[in-house]
mmCIF file of C-alpha atoms in Angstrom:
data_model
loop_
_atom_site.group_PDB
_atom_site.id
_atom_site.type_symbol
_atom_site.label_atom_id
_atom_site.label_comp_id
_atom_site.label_asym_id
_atom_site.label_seq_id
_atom_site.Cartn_x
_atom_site.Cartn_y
_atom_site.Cartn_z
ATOM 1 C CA UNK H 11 0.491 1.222 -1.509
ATOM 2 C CA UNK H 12 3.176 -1.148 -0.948
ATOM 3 C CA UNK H 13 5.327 -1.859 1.481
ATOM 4 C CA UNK H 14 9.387 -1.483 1.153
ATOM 5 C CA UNK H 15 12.625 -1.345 2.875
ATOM 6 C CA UNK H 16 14.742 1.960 2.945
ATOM 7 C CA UNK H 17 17.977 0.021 1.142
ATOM 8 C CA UNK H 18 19.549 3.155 0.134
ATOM 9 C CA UNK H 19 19.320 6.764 -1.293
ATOM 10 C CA UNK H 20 19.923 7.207 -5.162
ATOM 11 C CA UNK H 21 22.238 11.012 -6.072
ATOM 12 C CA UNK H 22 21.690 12.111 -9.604
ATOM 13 C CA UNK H 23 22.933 15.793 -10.172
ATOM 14 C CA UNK H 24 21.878 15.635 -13.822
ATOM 15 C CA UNK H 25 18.120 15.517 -13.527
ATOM 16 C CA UNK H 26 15.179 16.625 -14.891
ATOM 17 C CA UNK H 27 14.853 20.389 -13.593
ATOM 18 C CA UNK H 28 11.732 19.354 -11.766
ATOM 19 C CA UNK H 29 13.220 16.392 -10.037
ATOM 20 C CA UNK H 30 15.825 19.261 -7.711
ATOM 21 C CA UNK H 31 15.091 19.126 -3.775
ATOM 22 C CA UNK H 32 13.669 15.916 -3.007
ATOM 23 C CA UNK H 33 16.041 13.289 -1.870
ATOM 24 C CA UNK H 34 15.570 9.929 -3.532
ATOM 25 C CA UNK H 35 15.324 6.694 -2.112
ATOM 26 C CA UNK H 36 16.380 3.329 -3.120
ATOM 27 C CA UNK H 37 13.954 1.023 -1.745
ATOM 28 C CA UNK H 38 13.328 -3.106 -1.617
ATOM 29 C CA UNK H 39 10.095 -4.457 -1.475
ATOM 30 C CA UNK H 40 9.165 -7.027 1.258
ATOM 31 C CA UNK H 41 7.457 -9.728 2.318
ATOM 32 C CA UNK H 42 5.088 -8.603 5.025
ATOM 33 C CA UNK H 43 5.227 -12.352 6.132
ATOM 34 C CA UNK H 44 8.658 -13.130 6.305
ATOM 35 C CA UNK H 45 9.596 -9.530 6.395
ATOM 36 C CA UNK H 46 12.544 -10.188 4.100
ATOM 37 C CA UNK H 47 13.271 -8.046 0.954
ATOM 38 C CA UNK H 48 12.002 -9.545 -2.634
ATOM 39 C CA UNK H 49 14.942 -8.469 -4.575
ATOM 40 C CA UNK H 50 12.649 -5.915 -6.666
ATOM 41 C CA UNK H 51 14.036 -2.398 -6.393
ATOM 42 C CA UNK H 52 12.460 1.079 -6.867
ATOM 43 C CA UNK H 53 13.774 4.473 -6.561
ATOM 44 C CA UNK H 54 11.238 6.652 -4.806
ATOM 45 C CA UNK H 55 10.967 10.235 -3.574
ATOM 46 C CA UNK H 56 11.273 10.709 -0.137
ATOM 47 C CA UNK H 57 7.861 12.424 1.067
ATOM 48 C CA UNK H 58 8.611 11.988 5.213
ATOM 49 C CA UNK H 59 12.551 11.866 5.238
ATOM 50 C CA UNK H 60 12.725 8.293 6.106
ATOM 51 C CA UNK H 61 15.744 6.895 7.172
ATOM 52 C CA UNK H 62 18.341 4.063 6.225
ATOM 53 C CA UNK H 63 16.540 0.594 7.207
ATOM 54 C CA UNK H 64 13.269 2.041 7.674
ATOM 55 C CA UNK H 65 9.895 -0.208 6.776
ATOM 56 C CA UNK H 66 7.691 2.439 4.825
ATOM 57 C CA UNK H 67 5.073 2.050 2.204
ATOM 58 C CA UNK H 68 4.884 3.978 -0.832
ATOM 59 C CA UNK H 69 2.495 4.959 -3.206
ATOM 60 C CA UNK H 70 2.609 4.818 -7.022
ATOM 61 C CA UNK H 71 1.227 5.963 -10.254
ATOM 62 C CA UNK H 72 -0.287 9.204 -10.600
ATOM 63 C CA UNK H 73 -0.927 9.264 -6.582
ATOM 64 C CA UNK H 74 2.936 9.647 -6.052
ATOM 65 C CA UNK H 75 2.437 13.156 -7.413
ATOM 66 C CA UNK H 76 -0.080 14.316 -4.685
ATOM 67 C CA UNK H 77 1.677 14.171 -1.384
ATOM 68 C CA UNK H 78 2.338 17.806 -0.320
ATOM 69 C CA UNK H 79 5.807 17.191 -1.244
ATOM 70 C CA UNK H 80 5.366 15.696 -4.642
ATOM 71 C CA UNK H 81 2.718 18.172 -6.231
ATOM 72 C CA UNK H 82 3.405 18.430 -9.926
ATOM 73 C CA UNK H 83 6.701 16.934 -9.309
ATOM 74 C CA UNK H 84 7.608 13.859 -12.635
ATOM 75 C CA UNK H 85 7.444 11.300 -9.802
ATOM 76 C CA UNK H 86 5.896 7.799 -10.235
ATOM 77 C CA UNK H 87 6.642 6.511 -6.699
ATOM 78 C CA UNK H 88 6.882 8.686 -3.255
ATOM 79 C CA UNK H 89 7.123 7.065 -0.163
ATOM 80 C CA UNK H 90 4.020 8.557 2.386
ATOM 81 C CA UNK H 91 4.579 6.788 5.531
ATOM 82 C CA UNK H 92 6.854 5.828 8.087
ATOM 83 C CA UNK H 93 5.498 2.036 9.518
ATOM 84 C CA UNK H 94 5.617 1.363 13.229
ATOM 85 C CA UNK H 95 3.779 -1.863 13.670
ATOM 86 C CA UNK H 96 2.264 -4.661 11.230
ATOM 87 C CA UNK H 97 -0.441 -6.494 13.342
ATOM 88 C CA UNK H 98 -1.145 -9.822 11.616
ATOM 89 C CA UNK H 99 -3.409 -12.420 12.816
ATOM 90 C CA UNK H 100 -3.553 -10.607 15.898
ATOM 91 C CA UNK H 101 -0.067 -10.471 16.653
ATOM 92 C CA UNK H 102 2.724 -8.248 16.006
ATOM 93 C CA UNK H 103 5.351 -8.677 13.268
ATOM 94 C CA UNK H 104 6.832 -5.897 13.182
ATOM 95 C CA UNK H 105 7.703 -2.832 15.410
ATOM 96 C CA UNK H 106 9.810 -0.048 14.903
ATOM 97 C CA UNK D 18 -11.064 -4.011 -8.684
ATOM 98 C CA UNK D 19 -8.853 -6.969 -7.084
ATOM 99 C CA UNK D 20 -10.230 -9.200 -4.450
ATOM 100 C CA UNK D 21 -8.089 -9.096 -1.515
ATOM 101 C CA UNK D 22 -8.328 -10.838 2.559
ATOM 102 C CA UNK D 23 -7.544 -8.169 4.774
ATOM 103 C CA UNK D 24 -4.095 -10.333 6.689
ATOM 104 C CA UNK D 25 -3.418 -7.205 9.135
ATOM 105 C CA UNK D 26 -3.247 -3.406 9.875
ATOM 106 C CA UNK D 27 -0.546 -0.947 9.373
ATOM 107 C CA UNK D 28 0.282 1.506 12.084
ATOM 108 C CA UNK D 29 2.610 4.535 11.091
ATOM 109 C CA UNK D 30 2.804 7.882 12.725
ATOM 110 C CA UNK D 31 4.758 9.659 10.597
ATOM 111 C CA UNK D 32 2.494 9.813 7.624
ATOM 112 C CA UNK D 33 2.829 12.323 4.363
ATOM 113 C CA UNK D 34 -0.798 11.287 3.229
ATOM 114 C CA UNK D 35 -3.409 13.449 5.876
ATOM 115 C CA UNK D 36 -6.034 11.495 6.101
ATOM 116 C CA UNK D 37 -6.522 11.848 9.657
ATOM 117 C CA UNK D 38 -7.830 8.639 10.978
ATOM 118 C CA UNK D 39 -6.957 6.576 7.868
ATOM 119 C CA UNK D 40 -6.884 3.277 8.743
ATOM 120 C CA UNK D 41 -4.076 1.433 6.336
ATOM 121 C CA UNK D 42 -4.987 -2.384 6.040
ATOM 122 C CA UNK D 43 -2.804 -5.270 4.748
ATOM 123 C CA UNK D 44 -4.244 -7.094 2.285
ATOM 124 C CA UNK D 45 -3.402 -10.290 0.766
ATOM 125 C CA UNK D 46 -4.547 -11.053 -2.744
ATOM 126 C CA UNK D 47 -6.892 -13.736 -3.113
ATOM 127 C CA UNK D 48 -8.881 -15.665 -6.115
ATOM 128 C CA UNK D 49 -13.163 -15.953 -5.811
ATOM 129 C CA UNK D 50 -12.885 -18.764 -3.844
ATOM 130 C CA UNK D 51 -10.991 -17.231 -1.373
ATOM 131 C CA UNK D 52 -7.799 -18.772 -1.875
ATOM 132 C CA UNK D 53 -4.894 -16.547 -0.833
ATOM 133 C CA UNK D 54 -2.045 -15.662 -3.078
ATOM 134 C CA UNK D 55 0.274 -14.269 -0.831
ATOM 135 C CA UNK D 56 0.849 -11.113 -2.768
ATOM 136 C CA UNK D 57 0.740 -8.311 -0.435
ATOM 137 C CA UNK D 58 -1.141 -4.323 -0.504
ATOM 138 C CA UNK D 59 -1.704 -1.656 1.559
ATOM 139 C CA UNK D 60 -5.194 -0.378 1.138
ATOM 140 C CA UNK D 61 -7.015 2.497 3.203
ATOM 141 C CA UNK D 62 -9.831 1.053 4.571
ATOM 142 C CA UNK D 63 -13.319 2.864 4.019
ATOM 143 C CA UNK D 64 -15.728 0.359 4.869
ATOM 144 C CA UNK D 65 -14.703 -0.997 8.061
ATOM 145 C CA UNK D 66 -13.203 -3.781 6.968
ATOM 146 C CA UNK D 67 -12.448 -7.247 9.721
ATOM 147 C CA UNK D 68 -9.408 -9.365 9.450
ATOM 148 C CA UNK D 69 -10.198 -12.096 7.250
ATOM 149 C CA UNK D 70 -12.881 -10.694 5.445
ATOM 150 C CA UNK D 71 -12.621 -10.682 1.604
ATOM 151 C CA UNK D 72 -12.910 -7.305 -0.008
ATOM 152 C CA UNK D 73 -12.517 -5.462 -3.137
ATOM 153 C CA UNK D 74 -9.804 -3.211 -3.850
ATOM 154 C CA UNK D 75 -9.783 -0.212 -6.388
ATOM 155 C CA UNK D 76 -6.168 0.586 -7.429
ATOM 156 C CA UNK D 77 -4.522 3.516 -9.123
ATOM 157 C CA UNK D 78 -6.520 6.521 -9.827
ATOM 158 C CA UNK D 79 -9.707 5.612 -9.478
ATOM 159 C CA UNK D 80 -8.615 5.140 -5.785
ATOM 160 C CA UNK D 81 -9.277 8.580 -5.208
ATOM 161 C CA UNK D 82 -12.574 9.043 -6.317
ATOM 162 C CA UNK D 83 -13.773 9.069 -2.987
ATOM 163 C CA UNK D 84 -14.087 11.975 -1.203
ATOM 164 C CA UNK D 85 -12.082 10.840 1.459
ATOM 165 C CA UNK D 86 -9.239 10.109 -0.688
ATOM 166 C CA UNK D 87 -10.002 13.242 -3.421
ATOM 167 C CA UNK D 88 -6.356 14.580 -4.456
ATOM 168 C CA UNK D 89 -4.287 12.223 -1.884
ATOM 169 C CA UNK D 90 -1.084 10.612 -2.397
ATOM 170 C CA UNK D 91 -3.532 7.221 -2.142
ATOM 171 C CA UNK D 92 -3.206 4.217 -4.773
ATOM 172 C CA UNK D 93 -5.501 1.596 -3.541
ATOM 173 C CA UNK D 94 -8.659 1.675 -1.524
ATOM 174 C CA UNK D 95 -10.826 -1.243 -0.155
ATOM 175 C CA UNK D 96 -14.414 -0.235 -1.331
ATOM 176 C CA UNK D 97 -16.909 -3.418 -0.383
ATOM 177 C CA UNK D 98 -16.694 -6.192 1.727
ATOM 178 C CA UNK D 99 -17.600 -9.065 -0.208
ATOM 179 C CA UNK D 100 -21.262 -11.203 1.079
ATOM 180 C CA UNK D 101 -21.206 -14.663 -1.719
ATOM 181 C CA UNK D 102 -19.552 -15.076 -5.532
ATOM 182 C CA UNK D 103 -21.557 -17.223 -7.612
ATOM 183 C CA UNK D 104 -19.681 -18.888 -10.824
ATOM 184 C CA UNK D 105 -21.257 -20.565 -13.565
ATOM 185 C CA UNK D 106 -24.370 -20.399 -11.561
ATOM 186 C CA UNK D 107 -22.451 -22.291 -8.450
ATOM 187 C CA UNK D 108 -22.175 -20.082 -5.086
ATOM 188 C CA UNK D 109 -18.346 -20.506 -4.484
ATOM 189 C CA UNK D 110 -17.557 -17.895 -1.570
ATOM 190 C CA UNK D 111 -20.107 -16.908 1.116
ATOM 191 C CA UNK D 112 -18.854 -14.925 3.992
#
């Protein structure tokens, strides 16, 4: 999984029938040291409604297609988790 | 697989993936000598793996060939904690 920054939500009303319901994300990767965004983008379907600003991860490749959310959906990247905390070296560097 | 050192642990609560007690770790990517390359996962951890230890990480769908991880919205998954890599006959990592 990797871990990303809720930059944004993508609207498409033209979409593959399959693709109706689930709201899309736009999301930034990070840096989990300096926590800042990497400038590399992906649009991901929202599996646990997070919100604008949010740190998530998200998983991709086939896996993106079997949250509960996502089954048999044409999805390539779904975002599972909400984070809270990133513990590194034994101290915190990020909390929600 | 990719060799990785674990570099932290992910907490989230609100998490799509039910694996109840999953235990997300960060892992930095590193070479065989142990040399990090500060390119950044998050694997679930299913061999108790320690910060700092190097591990190997199975990726895509092989990552849920476990039966932990059978049919889960999972894309990587530390399976070993590295012990030594030998190269051209030359020991060059020992935990």
């Amino acid at each position: 999984m990797i871990l990303a920054r809720v930059s944004g939500t993508v609207v498409s009303s033209r979409k593959a029938e399959k693709m109706e319901g689930l709201r899309l994300l736009l999301l930034e990767k990070i840096d989990p040291i300096s926590m800042k965004g990497k400038n590399e983008f992906v649009v991901a379907m929202d599996g646990v409604g997070a919100g604008l600003g949010e740190i998530v991860f998200y998983v991709s490749g086939s896996g993106a297609r079997m949250a509960e959310t996502t089954l048999g959906l044409p999805t390539d990247a779904t975002v599972t988790a909400i984070v809270d905390v990133i513990e590194q070296n034994g101290n915190i560097s990020y909390q929600k | 697989m990719v060799l990785g050192k674990i570099a932290g642990t992910i907490t989230s609560s609100v998490n799509g993936t039910d694996i109840p007690g999953g235990r997300y770790l960060l892992i930095n990517k590193c070479d065989q000598q142990g040399q990090i390359k500060n390119d950044f996962l998050i694997a679930l951890d299913l061999v108790s793996a320690g910060i700092d230890e190097m591990v190997m990480v199975s990726q895509s769908t092989a990552a849920r060939e476990t039966p932990t991880t059978q049919n889960k919205a999972i894309d990587a998954v530390i399976v070993g904690i590295v012990d030594t890599i030998d190269e051209n006959e030359k020991v060059v990592y020992k935990k």
